[in-house]
């Protein structure tokens, strides 16, 4: 059975010197667990949609990442989450933004796609819909992590809006200490269909109802069987302006570029020229995988039906049997 699955847990990364062996093991374990869960589905005839949702749920449930449990704090000390999901065979999509308390935002995005006549719901309306379809809610305390609370206090003091930093004692302006902990997954299933999913808490200290790219179809998430499935991470404003996920797809569909070449143009040329740092994961109809970033690193992993598990954060090559 031919299938592929790839995931990310955000680009940027903490500095290498603070990425202790203990942290490395913790990150690698959960990335591997997410891949294995998705692979198990795919190997048993599950759909790409089911695989990307299952992988993202595992990352949302892990406090190491900025999505679901462990989402960053808003200026008001809350957690406002964005997510989206898309299937490539029928161009169906579901997205939610500015949502509080929903345990797994990606499940809500899928419910919007499958159980509403809409594509994009936000705020209290999206929360009402989550209750209607019976999704679990959690109190604010469930989403709390001390590191991210400390990040908020620092960002409030400096009056900045910050990408997720995992180290709170980071020297200011340390370029290696940036991390976008958004999570995402892309998959190709044995039926030849692709799907993509992305979930995030957004930016630390965000206010005014700020929404990033992760919930925007075409910007942070896109899937089309004619080209590829894409999930992005990075400073969302750049990814919205660059319509990044759709741009990768368009370069393949209309210009005939390969997956690798399309990702290279968008991430290492166009986005660099715009001044952004971040990355994306993408998969095409042949199961080719591209994990592309222009930041110091990206939490990432993939598995093809016929290859060993790959897990990495920085530029190292790590295949695990
Ligand atoms: N793209 C996300 C946003 O701007 C942040 C991230 O990737 O960590 O909301």
Coordinates of C-alpha atoms and ligand atoms in Angstrom, one line a residue:
X1 CA 0.0 0.0 0.0
X2 CA 1.5 3.3 -1.0
X3 CA 1.2 6.2 1.4
X4 CA 3.1 9.1 3.0
X5 CA 2.7 11.2 6.1
X6 CA 4.7 14.3 7.2
X7 CA 4.2 16.6 10.2
X8 CA 5.7 19.7 11.7
X9 CA 5.8 21.2 15.2
X10 CA 6.8 24.7 14.2
X11 CA 9.8 26.4 12.6
X12 CA 12.4 28.6 14.1
X13 CA 13.4 26.4 17.1
X14 CA 15.1 27.1 20.3
X15 CA 18.8 27.7 20.2
X16 CA 21.0 24.6 19.7
X17 CA 22.9 25.2 22.9
X18 CA 19.6 25.0 24.9
X19 CA 18.3 21.9 23.0
X20 CA 19.5 19.5 25.7
X21 CA 19.4 15.7 25.1
X22 CA 16.4 15.5 27.4
X23 CA 14.5 18.0 25.3
X24 CA 15.5 16.3 22.1
X25 CA 14.2 13.0 23.3
X26 CA 10.9 14.6 24.5
X27 CA 10.3 16.3 21.1
X28 CA 11.4 13.3 19.1
X29 CA 9.2 10.9 21.0
X30 CA 6.0 12.9 20.4
X31 CA 6.8 13.5 16.8
X32 CA 7.5 9.8 16.3
X33 CA 4.2 9.0 18.1
X34 CA 2.2 11.3 15.9
X35 CA 3.8 9.8 12.7
X36 CA 3.2 6.2 13.9
X37 CA -0.4 6.8 14.8
X38 CA -1.1 8.4 11.4
X39 CA 0.9 5.6 9.6
X40 CA -1.1 3.0 11.4
X41 CA -4.3 4.5 10.0
X42 CA -2.8 4.8 6.5
X43 CA -1.4 1.3 6.4
X44 CA -4.8 -0.1 7.3
X45 CA -6.7 1.8 4.5
X46 CA -7.4 5.0 6.5
X47 CA -7.9 8.2 4.6
X48 CA -5.4 11.1 4.4
X49 CA -8.0 13.2 6.2
X50 CA -8.1 10.8 9.2
X51 CA -4.3 10.6 9.2
X52 CA -3.7 14.3 9.3
X53 CA -6.4 14.9 12.0
X54 CA -5.0 12.0 14.2
X55 CA -1.4 13.4 13.9
X56 CA -2.4 16.9 14.8
X57 CA -4.5 15.8 17.8
X58 CA -1.4 14.1 19.3
X59 CA 0.6 17.3 18.8
X60 CA -2.3 19.5 20.2
X61 CA -2.5 17.3 23.3
X62 CA 1.3 17.8 23.9
X63 CA 2.2 20.9 25.9
X64 CA 5.6 21.2 24.0
X65 CA 3.8 22.7 21.0
X66 CA 1.9 26.0 20.5
X67 CA -1.5 24.4 19.7
X68 CA -4.3 23.0 21.9
X69 CA -2.7 22.3 25.4
X70 CA 0.3 24.6 25.5
X71 CA -1.1 27.3 23.2
X72 CA 0.5 30.7 23.8
X73 CA -1.2 33.4 25.8
X74 CA -3.0 36.4 24.3
X75 CA -2.5 39.9 25.8
X76 CA -5.5 39.2 28.0
X77 CA -3.9 36.0 29.4
X78 CA -6.2 33.8 27.4
X79 CA -5.7 31.2 24.6
X80 CA -7.3 31.9 21.2
X81 CA -6.8 29.1 18.8
X82 CA -6.9 28.9 15.0
X83 CA -7.0 25.7 12.9
X84 CA -7.9 24.5 9.4
X85 CA -8.1 21.3 7.4
X86 CA -8.6 20.5 3.7
X87 CA -9.0 17.4 1.5
X88 CA -7.4 17.3 -2.0
X89 CA -9.8 15.1 -3.9
X90 CA -12.9 17.3 -3.5
X91 CA -11.4 20.7 -2.3
X92 CA -13.5 20.5 0.8
X93 CA -12.2 22.7 3.7
X94 CA -13.0 23.6 7.3
X95 CA -11.5 26.4 9.4
X96 CA -12.0 28.0 12.8
X97 CA -10.4 31.0 14.4
X98 CA -10.5 33.0 17.7
X99 CA -11.8 29.9 19.5
X100 CA -11.5 29.5 23.3
X101 CA -11.6 26.3 25.3
X102 CA -12.0 23.7 22.6
X103 CA -9.7 20.9 23.5
X104 CA -8.8 19.9 19.9
X105 CA -9.3 22.8 17.5
X106 CA -8.5 20.5 14.5
X107 CA -11.5 18.4 15.3
X108 CA -13.7 21.5 15.2
X109 CA -12.2 22.5 11.8
X110 CA -13.1 19.0 10.5
X111 CA -16.6 19.3 12.0
X112 CA -17.1 22.6 10.2
X113 CA -16.0 21.0 6.9
X114 CA -18.2 17.9 7.4
X115 CA -21.2 19.0 9.5
X116 CA -21.9 22.6 8.4
X117 CA -22.6 24.3 5.2
X118 CA -19.8 26.7 5.8
X119 CA -16.0 26.8 5.5
X120 CA -14.8 29.3 8.2
X121 CA -16.4 29.9 11.6
X122 CA -14.9 32.1 14.3
X123 CA -15.2 33.2 18.0
X124 CA -18.4 32.5 20.0
X125 CA -20.2 31.2 17.0
X126 CA -17.6 28.6 16.4
X127 CA -17.7 27.7 20.1
X128 CA -21.5 27.3 19.9
X129 CA -21.1 25.0 16.9
X130 CA -18.5 23.0 18.8
X131 CA -21.0 22.4 21.6
X132 CA -23.7 21.5 19.1
X133 CA -21.5 18.8 17.6
X134 CA -20.5 17.6 21.0
X135 CA -16.8 18.4 21.0
X136 CA -15.0 18.5 24.5
X137 CA -14.1 21.8 26.1
X138 CA -11.5 22.4 28.7
X139 CA -11.0 25.2 31.3
X140 CA -8.3 27.9 30.7
X141 CA -6.1 26.1 33.2
X142 CA -5.8 23.1 30.9
X143 CA -4.0 25.2 28.3
X144 CA -1.6 26.8 30.8
X145 CA 2.1 26.2 30.6
X146 CA 4.5 28.2 32.9
X147 CA 7.1 28.8 30.1
X148 CA 4.5 30.4 27.9
X149 CA 3.0 32.4 30.7
X150 CA 6.5 33.8 31.4
X151 CA 6.8 34.6 27.7
X152 CA 3.6 36.6 27.9
X153 CA 4.8 38.6 30.9
X154 CA 8.1 39.4 29.1
X155 CA 6.2 40.3 25.9
X156 CA 3.8 42.5 27.8
X157 CA 6.7 44.3 29.5
X158 CA 8.4 44.9 26.2
X159 CA 5.0 45.7 24.5
X160 CA 5.8 43.3 21.6
X161 CA 3.9 40.6 19.8
X162 CA 6.0 37.5 19.8
X163 CA 6.4 34.2 18.0
X164 CA 6.5 31.4 20.4
X165 CA 9.8 31.3 22.2
X166 CA 10.4 28.2 24.2
X167 CA 13.1 29.7 26.4
X168 CA 12.1 32.6 28.6
X169 CA 15.7 33.6 29.6
X170 CA 16.7 34.1 25.9
X171 CA 19.0 37.0 25.3
X172 CA 17.0 39.6 23.4
X173 CA 17.7 39.6 19.7
X174 CA 19.1 36.1 19.8
X175 CA 18.2 35.0 16.3
X176 CA 18.6 31.3 17.1
X177 CA 16.0 31.5 19.8
X178 CA 12.9 32.0 17.7
X179 CA 10.4 29.2 17.5
X180 CA 6.9 29.0 16.0
X181 CA 5.3 26.1 17.7
X182 CA 2.3 25.7 15.4
X183 CA 1.6 22.1 14.4
X184 CA 0.6 20.6 11.1
X185 CA 0.3 17.5 9.0
X186 CA 0.0 16.5 5.4
X187 CA -0.7 13.0 4.0
X188 CA -1.2 10.9 0.9
X189 CA -3.4 7.9 1.3
X190 CA -3.5 4.6 -0.6
X191 CA -6.4 5.9 -2.7
X192 CA -4.2 8.6 -4.1
X193 CA -5.8 11.4 -2.1
X194 CA -4.0 14.2 -0.2
X195 CA -5.0 16.2 2.8
X196 CA -3.5 18.9 5.0
X197 CA -4.2 20.2 8.6
X198 CA -2.7 23.0 10.7
X199 CA -3.4 24.2 14.3
X200 CA -2.0 27.0 16.4
X201 CA -2.4 29.3 19.4
X202 CA -0.9 32.1 17.2
X203 CA 1.5 34.7 18.6
X204 CA 2.2 35.5 22.2
X205 CA 0.6 38.7 23.5
X206 CA -1.6 39.0 20.3
X207 CA -4.5 41.4 20.7
X208 CA -7.4 43.0 18.8
X209 CA -8.7 39.7 17.6
X210 CA -5.6 39.0 15.6
X211 CA -5.9 35.9 13.4
X212 CA -2.9 34.3 11.6
X213 CA -2.4 32.2 8.5
X214 CA -3.0 28.8 10.2
X215 CA -6.8 29.1 9.9
X216 CA -6.7 30.6 6.4
X217 CA -7.2 28.2 3.5
X218 CA -4.6 29.0 0.9
X219 CA -2.3 30.8 3.3
X220 CA -1.4 28.3 6.1
X221 CA -3.2 25.2 4.7
X222 CA -4.1 23.9 1.2
X223 CA -4.7 20.5 -0.4
X224 CA -5.4 19.6 -4.0
X225 CA -4.9 16.2 -5.7
X226 CA -3.8 18.0 -8.8
X227 CA -0.7 19.3 -7.0
X228 CA 0.0 18.8 -3.3
X229 CA -1.0 19.2 0.3
X230 CA 0.7 21.9 2.3
X231 CA 0.8 23.1 6.0
X232 CA 2.8 26.2 7.0
X233 CA 4.4 27.7 10.1
X234 CA 6.0 31.1 10.5
X235 CA 5.0 34.7 11.2
X236 CA 1.5 34.5 9.9
X237 CA 1.2 38.0 8.4
X238 CA 3.9 37.0 5.8
X239 CA 2.2 33.8 5.0
X240 CA -1.2 35.5 4.5
X241 CA 0.3 38.1 2.2
X242 CA 2.3 35.5 0.3
X243 CA -0.7 33.1 0.0
X244 CA 2.0 30.6 0.6
X245 CA 0.3 27.2 0.6
X246 CA -1.7 28.0 -2.5
X247 CA 1.3 29.5 -4.1
X248 CA 3.2 26.2 -3.8
X249 CA 0.2 24.4 -5.3
X250 CA -0.1 26.9 -8.2
X251 CA 3.5 26.6 -9.1
X252 CA 3.0 22.9 -9.5
X253 CA -0.4 23.0 -11.2
X254 CA 0.0 25.9 -13.6
X255 CA 3.8 26.0 -14.1
X256 CA 4.6 22.3 -13.8
X257 CA 7.2 22.6 -11.1
X258 CA 8.2 19.6 -9.0
X259 CA 7.2 19.7 -5.3
X260 CA 10.8 20.4 -4.3
X261 CA 11.2 23.2 -6.8
X262 CA 7.9 24.8 -5.9
X263 CA 8.7 24.8 -2.1
X264 CA 12.2 26.1 -2.8
X265 CA 10.8 29.1 -4.8
X266 CA 8.2 30.0 -2.2
X267 CA 10.2 29.5 1.0
X268 CA 13.8 30.1 0.1
X269 CA 13.2 32.9 -2.5
X270 CA 9.8 34.7 -2.3
X271 CA 9.4 34.5 1.5
X272 CA 13.0 35.4 2.1
X273 CA 12.6 38.4 0.0
X274 CA 9.6 39.4 1.9
X275 CA 11.6 39.2 5.1
X276 CA 9.9 36.2 6.8
X277 CA 11.3 33.2 8.4
X278 CA 9.4 29.9 8.8
X279 CA 8.7 26.9 6.8
X280 CA 6.2 24.3 5.5
X281 CA 5.7 20.7 4.9
X282 CA 4.2 19.4 1.6
X283 CA 3.4 16.1 0.0
X284 CA 2.4 15.4 -3.6
X285 CA 0.3 12.7 -5.3
X286 CA 3.3 10.4 -5.7
X287 CA 4.1 10.5 -2.0
X288 CA 7.1 12.8 -2.4
X289 CA 7.7 14.8 0.8
X290 CA 9.2 18.3 1.1
X291 CA 10.1 19.8 4.5
X292 CA 11.2 23.3 3.7
X293 CA 12.3 26.1 6.0
X294 CA 14.4 29.3 6.0
X295 CA 14.7 29.5 9.7
X296 CA 17.3 27.9 12.0
X297 CA 15.3 24.7 12.1
X298 CA 11.9 23.1 12.1
X299 CA 10.4 20.4 14.2
X300 CA 9.6 17.9 11.6
X301 CA 9.1 14.2 10.8
X302 CA 7.9 12.1 7.9
X303 CA 7.4 8.5 6.9
X304 CA 6.8 7.0 3.5
X305 CA 5.4 3.5 3.1
X306 CA 8.8 2.2 2.0
X307 CA 11.2 4.4 4.0
X308 CA 12.4 4.6 7.6
X309 CA 11.0 7.2 9.9
X310 CA 12.7 10.6 9.6
X311 CA 12.7 13.0 12.6
X312 CA 14.7 16.2 12.8
X313 CA 14.9 19.7 14.3
X314 CA 18.0 21.4 12.8
X315 CA 19.9 20.4 9.7
X316 CA 20.8 16.9 10.8
X317 CA 19.7 13.9 8.9
X318 CA 18.1 11.4 11.2
X319 CA 16.4 8.2 10.1
X320 CA 15.0 5.8 12.7
X321 CA 14.1 2.3 11.8
Ligands
LIG1 N1 1.7 30.9 11.7 C1 1.3 31.1 13.1 C2 0.6 32.4 13.2 O1 1.0 33.4 12.7 C3 2.4 31.1 14.1 C4 3.3 29.9 14.0 O2 3.5 29.3 12.9 O3 3.9 29.5 15.0 O4 -0.4 32.4 13.9

